GROMACS .gro file of C-alpha atoms in nm:
model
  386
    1UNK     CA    1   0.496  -0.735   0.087
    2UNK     CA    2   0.830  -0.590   0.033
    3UNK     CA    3   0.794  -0.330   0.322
    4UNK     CA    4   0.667  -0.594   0.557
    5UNK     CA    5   0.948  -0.807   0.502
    6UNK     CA    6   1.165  -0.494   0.575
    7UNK     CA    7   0.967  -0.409   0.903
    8UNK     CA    8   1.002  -0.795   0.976
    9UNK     CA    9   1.375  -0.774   0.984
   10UNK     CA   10   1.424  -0.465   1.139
   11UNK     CA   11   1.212  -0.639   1.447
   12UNK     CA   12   1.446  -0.920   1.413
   13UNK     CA   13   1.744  -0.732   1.408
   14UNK     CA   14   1.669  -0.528   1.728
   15UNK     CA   15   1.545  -0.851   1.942
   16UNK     CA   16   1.905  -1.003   1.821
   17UNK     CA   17   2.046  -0.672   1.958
   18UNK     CA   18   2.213  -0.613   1.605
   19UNK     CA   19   2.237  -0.203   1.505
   20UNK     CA   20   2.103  -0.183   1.171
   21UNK     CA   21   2.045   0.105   0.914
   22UNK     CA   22   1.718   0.215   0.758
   23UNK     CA   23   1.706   0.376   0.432
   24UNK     CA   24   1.428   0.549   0.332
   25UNK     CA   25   1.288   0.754   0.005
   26UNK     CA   26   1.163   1.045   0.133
   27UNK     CA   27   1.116   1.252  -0.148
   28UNK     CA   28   1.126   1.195  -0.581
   29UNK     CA   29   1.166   1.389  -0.914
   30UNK     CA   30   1.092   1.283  -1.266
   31UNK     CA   31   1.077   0.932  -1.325
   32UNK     CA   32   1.227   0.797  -1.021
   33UNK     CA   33   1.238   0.385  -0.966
   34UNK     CA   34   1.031   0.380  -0.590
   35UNK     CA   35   0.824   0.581  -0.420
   36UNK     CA   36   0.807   0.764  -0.157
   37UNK     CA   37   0.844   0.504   0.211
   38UNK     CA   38   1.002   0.277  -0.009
   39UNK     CA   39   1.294   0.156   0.234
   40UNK     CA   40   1.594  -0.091   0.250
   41UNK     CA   41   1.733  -0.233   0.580
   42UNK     CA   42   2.124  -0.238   0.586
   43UNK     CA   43   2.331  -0.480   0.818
   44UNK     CA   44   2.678  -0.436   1.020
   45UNK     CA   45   2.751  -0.690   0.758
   46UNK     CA   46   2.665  -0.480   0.483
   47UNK     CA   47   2.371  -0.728   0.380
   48UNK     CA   48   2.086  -0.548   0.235
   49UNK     CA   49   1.663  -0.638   0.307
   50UNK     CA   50   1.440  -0.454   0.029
   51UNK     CA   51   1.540  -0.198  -0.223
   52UNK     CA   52   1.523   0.180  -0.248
   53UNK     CA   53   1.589   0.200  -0.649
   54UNK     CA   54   1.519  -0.161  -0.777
   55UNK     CA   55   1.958  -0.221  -0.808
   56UNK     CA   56   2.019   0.107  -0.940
   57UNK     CA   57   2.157   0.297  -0.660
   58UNK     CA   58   2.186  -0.031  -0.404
   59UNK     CA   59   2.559   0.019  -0.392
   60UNK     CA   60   2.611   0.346  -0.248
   61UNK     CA   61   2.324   0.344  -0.015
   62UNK     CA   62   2.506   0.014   0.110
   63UNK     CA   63   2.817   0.198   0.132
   64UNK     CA   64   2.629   0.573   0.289
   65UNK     CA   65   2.483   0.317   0.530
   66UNK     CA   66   2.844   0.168   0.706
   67UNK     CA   67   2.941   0.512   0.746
   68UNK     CA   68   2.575   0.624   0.948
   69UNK     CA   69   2.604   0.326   1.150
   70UNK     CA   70   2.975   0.396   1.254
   71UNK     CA   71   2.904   0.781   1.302
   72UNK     CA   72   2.552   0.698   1.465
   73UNK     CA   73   2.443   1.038   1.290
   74UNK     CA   74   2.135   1.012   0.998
   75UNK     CA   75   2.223   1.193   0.692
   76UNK     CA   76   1.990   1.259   0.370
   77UNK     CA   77   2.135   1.170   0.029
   78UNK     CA   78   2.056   1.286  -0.292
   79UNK     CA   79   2.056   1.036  -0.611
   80UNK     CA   80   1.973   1.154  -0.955
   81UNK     CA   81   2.064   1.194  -1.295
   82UNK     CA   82   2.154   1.543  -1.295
   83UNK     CA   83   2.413   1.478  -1.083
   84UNK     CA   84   2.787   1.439  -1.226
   85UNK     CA   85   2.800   1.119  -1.083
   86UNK     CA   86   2.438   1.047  -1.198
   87UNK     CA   87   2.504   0.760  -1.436
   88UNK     CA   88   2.807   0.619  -1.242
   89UNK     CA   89   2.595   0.527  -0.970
   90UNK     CA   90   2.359   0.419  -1.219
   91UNK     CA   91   2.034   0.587  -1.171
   92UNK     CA   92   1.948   0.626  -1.529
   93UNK     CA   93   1.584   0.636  -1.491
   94UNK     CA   94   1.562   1.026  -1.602
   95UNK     CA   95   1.460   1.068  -1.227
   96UNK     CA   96   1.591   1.154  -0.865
   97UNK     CA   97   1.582   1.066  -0.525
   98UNK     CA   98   1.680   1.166  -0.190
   99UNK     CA   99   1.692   0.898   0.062
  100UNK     CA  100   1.734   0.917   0.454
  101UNK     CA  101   1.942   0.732   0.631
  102UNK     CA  102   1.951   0.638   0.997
  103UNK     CA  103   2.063   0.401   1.277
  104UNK     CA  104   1.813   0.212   1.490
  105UNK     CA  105   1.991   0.072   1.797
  106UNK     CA  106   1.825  -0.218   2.062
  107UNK     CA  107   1.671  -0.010   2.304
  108UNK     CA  108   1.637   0.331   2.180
  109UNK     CA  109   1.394   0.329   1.915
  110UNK     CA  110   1.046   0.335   2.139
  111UNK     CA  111   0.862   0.460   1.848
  112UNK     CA  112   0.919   0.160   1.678
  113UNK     CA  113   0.780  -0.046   1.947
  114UNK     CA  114   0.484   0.202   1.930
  115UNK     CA  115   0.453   0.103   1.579
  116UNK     CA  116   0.429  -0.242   1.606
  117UNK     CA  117   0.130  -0.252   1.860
  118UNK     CA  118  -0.048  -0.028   1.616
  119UNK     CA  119   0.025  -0.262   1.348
  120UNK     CA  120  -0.052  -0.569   1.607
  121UNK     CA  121  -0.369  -0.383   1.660
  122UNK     CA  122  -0.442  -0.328   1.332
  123UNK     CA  123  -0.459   0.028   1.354
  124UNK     CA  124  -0.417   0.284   1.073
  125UNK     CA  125  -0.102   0.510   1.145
  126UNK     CA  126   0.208   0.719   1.067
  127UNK     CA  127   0.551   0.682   1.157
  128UNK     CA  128   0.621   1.099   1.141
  129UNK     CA  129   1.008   1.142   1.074
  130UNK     CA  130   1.197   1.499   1.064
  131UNK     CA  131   1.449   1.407   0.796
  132UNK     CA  132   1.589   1.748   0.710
  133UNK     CA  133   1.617   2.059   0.918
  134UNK     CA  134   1.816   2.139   1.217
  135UNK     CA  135   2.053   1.919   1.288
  136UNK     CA  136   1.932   1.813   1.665
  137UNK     CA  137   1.625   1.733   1.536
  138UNK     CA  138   1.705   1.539   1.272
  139UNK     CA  139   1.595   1.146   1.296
  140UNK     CA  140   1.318   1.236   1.552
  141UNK     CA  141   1.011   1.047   1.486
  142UNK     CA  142   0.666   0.975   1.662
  143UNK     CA  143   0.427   0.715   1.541
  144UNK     CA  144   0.102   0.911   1.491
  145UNK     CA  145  -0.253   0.699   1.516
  146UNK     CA  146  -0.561   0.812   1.334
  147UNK     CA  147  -0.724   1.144   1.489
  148UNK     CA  148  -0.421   1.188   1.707
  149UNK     CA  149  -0.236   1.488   1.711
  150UNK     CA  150   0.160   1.550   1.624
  151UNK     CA  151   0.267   1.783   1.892
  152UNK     CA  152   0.516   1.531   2.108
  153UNK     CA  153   0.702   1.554   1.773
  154UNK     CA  154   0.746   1.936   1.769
  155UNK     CA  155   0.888   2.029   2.093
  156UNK     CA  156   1.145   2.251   2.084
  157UNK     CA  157   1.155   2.299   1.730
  158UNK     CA  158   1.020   2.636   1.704
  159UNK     CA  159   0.792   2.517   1.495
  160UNK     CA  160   0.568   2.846   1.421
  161UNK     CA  161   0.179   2.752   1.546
  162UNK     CA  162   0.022   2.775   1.229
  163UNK     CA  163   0.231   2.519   1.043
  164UNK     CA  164   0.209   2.299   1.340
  165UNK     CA  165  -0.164   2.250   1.300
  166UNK     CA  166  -0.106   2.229   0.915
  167UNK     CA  167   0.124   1.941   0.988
  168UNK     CA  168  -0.104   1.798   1.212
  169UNK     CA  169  -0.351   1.846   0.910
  170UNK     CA  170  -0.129   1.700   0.696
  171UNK     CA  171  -0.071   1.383   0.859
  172UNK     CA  172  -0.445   1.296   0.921
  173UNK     CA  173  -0.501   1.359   0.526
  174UNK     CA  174  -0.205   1.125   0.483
  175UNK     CA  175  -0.346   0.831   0.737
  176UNK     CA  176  -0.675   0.910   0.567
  177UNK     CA  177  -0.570   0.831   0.189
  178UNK     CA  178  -0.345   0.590   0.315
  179UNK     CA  179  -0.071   0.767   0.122
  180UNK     CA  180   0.295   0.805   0.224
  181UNK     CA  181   0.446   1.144   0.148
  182UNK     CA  182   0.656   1.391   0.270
  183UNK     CA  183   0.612   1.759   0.360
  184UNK     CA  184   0.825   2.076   0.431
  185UNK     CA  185   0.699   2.337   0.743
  186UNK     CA  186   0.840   2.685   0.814
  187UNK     CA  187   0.921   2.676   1.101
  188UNK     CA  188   0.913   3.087   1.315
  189UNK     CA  189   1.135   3.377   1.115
  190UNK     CA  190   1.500   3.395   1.190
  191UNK     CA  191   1.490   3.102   1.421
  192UNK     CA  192   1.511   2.757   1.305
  193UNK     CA  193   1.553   2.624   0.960
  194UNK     CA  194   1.218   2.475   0.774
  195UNK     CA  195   1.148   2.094   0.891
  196UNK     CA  196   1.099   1.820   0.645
  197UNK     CA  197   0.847   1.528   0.795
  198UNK     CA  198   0.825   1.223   0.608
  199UNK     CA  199   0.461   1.111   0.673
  200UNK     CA  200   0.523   0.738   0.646
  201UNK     CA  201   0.168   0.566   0.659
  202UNK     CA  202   0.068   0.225   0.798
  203UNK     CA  203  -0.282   0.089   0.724
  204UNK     CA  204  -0.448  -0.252   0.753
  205UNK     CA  205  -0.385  -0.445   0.466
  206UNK     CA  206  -0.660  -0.388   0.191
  207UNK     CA  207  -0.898  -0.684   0.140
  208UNK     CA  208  -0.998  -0.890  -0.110
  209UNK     CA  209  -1.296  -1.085  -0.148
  210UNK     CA  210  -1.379  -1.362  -0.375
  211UNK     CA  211  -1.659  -1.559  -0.391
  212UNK     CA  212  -1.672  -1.906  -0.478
  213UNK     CA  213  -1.422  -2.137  -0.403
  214UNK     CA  214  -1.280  -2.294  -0.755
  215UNK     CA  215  -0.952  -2.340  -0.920
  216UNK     CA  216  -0.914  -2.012  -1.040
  217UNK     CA  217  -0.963  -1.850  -0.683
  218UNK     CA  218  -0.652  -2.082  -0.576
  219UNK     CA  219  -0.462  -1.924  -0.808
  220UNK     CA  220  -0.619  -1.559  -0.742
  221UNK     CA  221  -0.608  -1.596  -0.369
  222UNK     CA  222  -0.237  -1.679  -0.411
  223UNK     CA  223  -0.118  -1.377  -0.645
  224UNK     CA  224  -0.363  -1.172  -0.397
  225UNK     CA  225  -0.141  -1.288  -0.120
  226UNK     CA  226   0.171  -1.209  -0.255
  227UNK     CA  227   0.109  -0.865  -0.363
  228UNK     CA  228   0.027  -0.783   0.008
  229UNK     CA  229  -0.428  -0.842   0.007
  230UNK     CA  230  -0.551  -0.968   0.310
  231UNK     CA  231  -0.751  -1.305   0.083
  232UNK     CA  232  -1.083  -1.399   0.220
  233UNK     CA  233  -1.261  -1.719  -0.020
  234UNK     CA  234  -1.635  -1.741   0.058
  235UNK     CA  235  -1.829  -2.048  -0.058
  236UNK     CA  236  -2.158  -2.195   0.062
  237UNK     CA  237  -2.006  -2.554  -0.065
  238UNK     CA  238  -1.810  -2.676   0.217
  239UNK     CA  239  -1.698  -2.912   0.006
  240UNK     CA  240  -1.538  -2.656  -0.217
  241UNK     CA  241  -1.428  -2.404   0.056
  242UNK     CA  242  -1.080  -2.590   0.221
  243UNK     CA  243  -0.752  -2.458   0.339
  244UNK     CA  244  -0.670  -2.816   0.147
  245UNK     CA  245  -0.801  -2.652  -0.140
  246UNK     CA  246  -0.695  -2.293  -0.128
  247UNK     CA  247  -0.400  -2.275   0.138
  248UNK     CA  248  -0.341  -1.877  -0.022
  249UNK     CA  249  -0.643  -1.759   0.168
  250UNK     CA  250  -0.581  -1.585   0.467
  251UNK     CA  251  -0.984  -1.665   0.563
  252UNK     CA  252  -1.204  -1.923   0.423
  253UNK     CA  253  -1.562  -1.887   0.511
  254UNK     CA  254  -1.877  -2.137   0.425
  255UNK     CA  255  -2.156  -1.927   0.405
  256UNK     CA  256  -2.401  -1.744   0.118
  257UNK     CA  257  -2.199  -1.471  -0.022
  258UNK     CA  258  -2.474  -1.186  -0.030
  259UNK     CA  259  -2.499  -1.299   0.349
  260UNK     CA  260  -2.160  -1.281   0.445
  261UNK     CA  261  -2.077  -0.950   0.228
  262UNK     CA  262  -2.342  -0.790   0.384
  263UNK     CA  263  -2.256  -0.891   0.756
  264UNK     CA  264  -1.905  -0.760   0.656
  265UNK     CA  265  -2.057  -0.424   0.589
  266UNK     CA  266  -2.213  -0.383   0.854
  267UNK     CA  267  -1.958  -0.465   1.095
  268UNK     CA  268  -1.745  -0.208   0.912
  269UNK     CA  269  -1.456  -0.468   0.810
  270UNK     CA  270  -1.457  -0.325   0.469
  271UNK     CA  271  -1.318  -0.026   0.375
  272UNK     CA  272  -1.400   0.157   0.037
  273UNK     CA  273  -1.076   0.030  -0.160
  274UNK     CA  274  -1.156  -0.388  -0.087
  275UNK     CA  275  -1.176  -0.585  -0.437
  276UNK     CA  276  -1.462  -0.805  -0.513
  277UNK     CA  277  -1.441  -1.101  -0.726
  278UNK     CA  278  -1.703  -1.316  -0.791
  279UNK     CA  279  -1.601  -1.623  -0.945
  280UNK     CA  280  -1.885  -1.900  -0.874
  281UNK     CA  281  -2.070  -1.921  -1.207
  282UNK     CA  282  -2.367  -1.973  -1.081
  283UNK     CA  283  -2.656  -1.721  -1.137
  284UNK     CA  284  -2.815  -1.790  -0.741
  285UNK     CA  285  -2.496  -1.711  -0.581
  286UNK     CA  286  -2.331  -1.454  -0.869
  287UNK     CA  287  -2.626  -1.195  -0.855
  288UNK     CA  288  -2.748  -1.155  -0.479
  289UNK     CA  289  -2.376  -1.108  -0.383
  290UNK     CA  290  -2.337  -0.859  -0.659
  291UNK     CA  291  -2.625  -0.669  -0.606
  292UNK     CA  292  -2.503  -0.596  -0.228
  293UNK     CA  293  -2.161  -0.503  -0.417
  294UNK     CA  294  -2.264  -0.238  -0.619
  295UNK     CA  295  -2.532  -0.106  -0.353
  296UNK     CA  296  -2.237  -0.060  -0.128
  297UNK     CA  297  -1.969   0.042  -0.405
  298UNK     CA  298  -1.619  -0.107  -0.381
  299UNK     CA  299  -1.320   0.052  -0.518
  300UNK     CA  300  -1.325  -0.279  -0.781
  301UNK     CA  301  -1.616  -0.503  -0.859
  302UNK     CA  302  -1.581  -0.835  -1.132
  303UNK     CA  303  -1.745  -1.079  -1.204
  304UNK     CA  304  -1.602  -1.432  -1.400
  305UNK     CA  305  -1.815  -1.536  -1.704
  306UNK     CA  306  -1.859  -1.520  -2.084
  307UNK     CA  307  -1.990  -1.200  -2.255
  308UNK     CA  308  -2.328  -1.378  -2.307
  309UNK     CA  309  -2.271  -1.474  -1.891
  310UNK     CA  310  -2.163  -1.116  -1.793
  311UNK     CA  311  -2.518  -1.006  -2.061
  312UNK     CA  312  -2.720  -1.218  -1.865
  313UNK     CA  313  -2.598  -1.135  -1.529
  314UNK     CA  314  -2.652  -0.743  -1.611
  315UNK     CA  315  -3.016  -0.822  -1.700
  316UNK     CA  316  -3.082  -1.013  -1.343
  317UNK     CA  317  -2.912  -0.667  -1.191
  318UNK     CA  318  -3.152  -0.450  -1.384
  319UNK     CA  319  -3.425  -0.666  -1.291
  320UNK     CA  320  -3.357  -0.597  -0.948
  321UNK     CA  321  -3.409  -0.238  -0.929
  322UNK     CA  322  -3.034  -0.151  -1.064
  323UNK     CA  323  -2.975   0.131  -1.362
  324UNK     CA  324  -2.732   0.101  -1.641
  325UNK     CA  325  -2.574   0.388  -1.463
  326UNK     CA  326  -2.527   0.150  -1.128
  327UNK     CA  327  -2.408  -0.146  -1.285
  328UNK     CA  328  -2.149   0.048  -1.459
  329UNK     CA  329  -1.881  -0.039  -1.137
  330UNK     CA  330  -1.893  -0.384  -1.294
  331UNK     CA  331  -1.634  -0.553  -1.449
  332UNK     CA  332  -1.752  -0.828  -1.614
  333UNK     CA  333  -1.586  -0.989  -1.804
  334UNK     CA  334  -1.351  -0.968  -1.550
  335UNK     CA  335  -0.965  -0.896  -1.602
  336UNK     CA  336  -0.747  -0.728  -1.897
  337UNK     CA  337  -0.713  -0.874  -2.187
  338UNK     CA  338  -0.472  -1.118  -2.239
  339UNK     CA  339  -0.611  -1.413  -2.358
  340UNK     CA  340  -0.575  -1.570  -2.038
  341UNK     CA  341  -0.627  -1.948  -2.013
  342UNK     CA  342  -0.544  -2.137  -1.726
  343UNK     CA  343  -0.557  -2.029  -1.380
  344UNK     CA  344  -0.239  -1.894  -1.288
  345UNK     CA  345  -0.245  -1.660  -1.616
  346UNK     CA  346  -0.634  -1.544  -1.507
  347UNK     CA  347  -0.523  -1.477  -1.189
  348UNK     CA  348  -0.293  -1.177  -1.326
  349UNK     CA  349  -0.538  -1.085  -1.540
  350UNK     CA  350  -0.754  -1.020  -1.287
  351UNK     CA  351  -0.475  -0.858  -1.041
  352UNK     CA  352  -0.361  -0.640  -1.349
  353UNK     CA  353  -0.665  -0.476  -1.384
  354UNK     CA  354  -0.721  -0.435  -0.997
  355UNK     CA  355  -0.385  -0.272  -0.986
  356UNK     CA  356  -0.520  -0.055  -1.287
  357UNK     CA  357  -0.811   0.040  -1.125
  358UNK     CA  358  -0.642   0.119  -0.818
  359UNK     CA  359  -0.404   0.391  -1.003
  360UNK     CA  360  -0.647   0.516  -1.252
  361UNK     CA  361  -0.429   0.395  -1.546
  362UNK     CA  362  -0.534   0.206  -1.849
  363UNK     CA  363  -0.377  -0.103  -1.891
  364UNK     CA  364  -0.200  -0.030  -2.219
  365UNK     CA  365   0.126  -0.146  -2.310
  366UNK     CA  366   0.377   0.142  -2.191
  367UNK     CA  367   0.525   0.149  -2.539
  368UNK     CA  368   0.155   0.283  -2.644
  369UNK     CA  369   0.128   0.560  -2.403
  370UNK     CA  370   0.317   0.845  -2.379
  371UNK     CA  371   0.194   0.909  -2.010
  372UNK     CA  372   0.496   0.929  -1.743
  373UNK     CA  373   0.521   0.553  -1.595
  374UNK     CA  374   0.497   0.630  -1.285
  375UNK     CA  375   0.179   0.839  -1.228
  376UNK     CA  376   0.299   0.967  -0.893
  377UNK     CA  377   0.578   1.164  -1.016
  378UNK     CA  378   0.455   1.487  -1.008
  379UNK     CA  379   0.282   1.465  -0.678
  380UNK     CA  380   0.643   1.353  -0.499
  381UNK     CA  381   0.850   1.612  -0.756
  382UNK     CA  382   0.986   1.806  -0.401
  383UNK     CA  383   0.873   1.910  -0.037
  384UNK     CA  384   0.533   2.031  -0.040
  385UNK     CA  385   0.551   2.370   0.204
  386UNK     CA  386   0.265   2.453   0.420
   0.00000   0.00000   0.00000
């Protein structure tokens, strides 16, 4: 959500023909507030759009920004607690980051046009940024599509062969996990400094499907919504299934849910990481549509209902054909526990524990673990060479 709105104004800014700054986390250590891509839009005006460090560090980058934008030059800054300055600026997470910064003018930023016809298209891609290196090259950057290649972005660089089909590599493994990072390449001996690409990856937003169209998928299809899931509602009630009804939902579909899953399958609309959340209640619609789920395997699969419900609903699955070793994927009850009542609160439930799932993580209380908080620290703790 947060990075669309930041792509939205940059747009904005360029059809106004305003010069604006982008600041970007392109690489982490420790316990640092964002991750990776995480970027912040800066003004002439100074006004800010996003956030690199969630407040801590918004000040300076505001302040690195005026002087990019007057110089016209991008420049990488380094944040972190080790610094002298670490808690004056106050990043006083235990962490670091260093965060690019460069100017994007009306009519010289093609790449960024590139970018939004792949994102128009609905194409998985990478906006591929050298960020650190020699200077000239510095603040090049060429969107990069699935199964394309990088090499536009290497001429003249001296990039050595080898690590210019590791970046290559590198990229496609990014646009493949759908995970931003950022890399370091050698380039040849004794003639150019190493490169550092930030692999900045753009994918179609990840769906999420729930099945029957009730009070509690308003509320779900809302909070879905807002943290970025592209909300499709199937119902065969047309009575139930309204945009009056559920105005969240990006889709709202009257047909049998097993039916419609399964066309979606087949088409190839849904990738391995969509959510499924069957909320109906009713046996004739709940099991069908879950036993095409966990056939096809979904990165999360609940299903609404009591513990005698969810008992009942395993035994139907069995009956069926499915193992206790099958059914396992299910979630049902579905959601963490927090004594959840009304909609709203079941909602987050039920978006807590798909954001758990998502990351692996438990869905304890912080103050129980002793586990770093954010997972990805170690992956983004500096430049990976290749």
């Amino acid at each position: 959500m947060e990075m669309r709105e930041v792509m939205e104004a940059l747009e904005k800014s360029l059809l106004g023909d305003q010069h604006v700054a982008l600041a970007t986390v392109v690489r982490t250590e420790g316990s640092a507030p964002r991750a990776v891509g995480t970027s912040m839009l800066v003004t002439e005006d100074g006004s800010p759009v996003g956030s690199v460090s969630g407040g801590c560090i918004e000040a300076s980058v505001i302040e690195a920004a005026a002087g990019v934008l007057a110089s016209g030059v991008p420049e990488l800054y380094r944040f972190g607690i080790s610094d002298d300055d670490g808690f004056g600026i106050g990043l006083t997470c235990g962490g670091s980051v260093e965060i690019f910064i460069q100017k994007y003018a009306p009519g010289s930023c093609a790449q960024f046009a590139s970018l939004q016809r792949a994102l128009n298209e609905n194409l998985p891609c990478a906006m591929v940024t050298i960020f650190d290196g020699v200077p000239g090259l510095v603040g090049r950057s060429e969107v990069v599509l699935q199964t394309a290649d990088v090499e536009e972005l290497f001429e003249g660089t001296a990039l050595a062969p080898d690590a210019a089909r590791a970046a290559g590599v590198a990229v496609q493994e990014a646009i493949a996990s759908g995970s931003t990072t950022s890399v370091t390449l050698l380039a040849d001996t004794g003639t150019e400094k190493p490169l550092s690409l930030l692999i900045d990856v753009y994918r179609p937003a990840r769906r999420l499907l729930i099945f029957g169209a009730i009070d509690f998928s308003a509320s779900l299809a809302q909070l879905g919504a807002f943290l970025g899931f592209h909300v499709t509602v199937c119902d065969a009630r047309s009575v139930f299934a309204t945009a009056e009804r559920i105005p969240a939902a990006h889709e709202i579909v009257v047909d049998q849910p097993a039916r419609y899953l399964q066309e979606e399958i087949a088409l190839g609309r849904l990738a391995p990481d969509a959510a499924i959340c069957v909320l109906t209640h009713d046996a004739k619609f709940d099991v069908p549509v879950l036993d095409v789920a966990l056939r096809h395997g979904f990165a999360y699969i609940g299903a609404m209902g009591s513990r005698r419900t969810a008992s009942d609903r395993r035994e139907r699955l069995i009956g069926l054909g499915h193992t206790d070793r099958s059914v396992g994927p299910l979630r049902s009850p579905i959601g963490l526990g927090l004594s959840a009542s009304t909609p709203a609160e079941t909602a987050v439930s039920i978006m807590a524990e798909i954001i758990a799932a998502r990351n692996q993580s438990s869905g304890l209380p912080l103050a129980h673990t002793s586990e770093p908080i954010h997972r990805d620290a170690l992956e983004h703790a500096g430049p990976k060479p290749h």
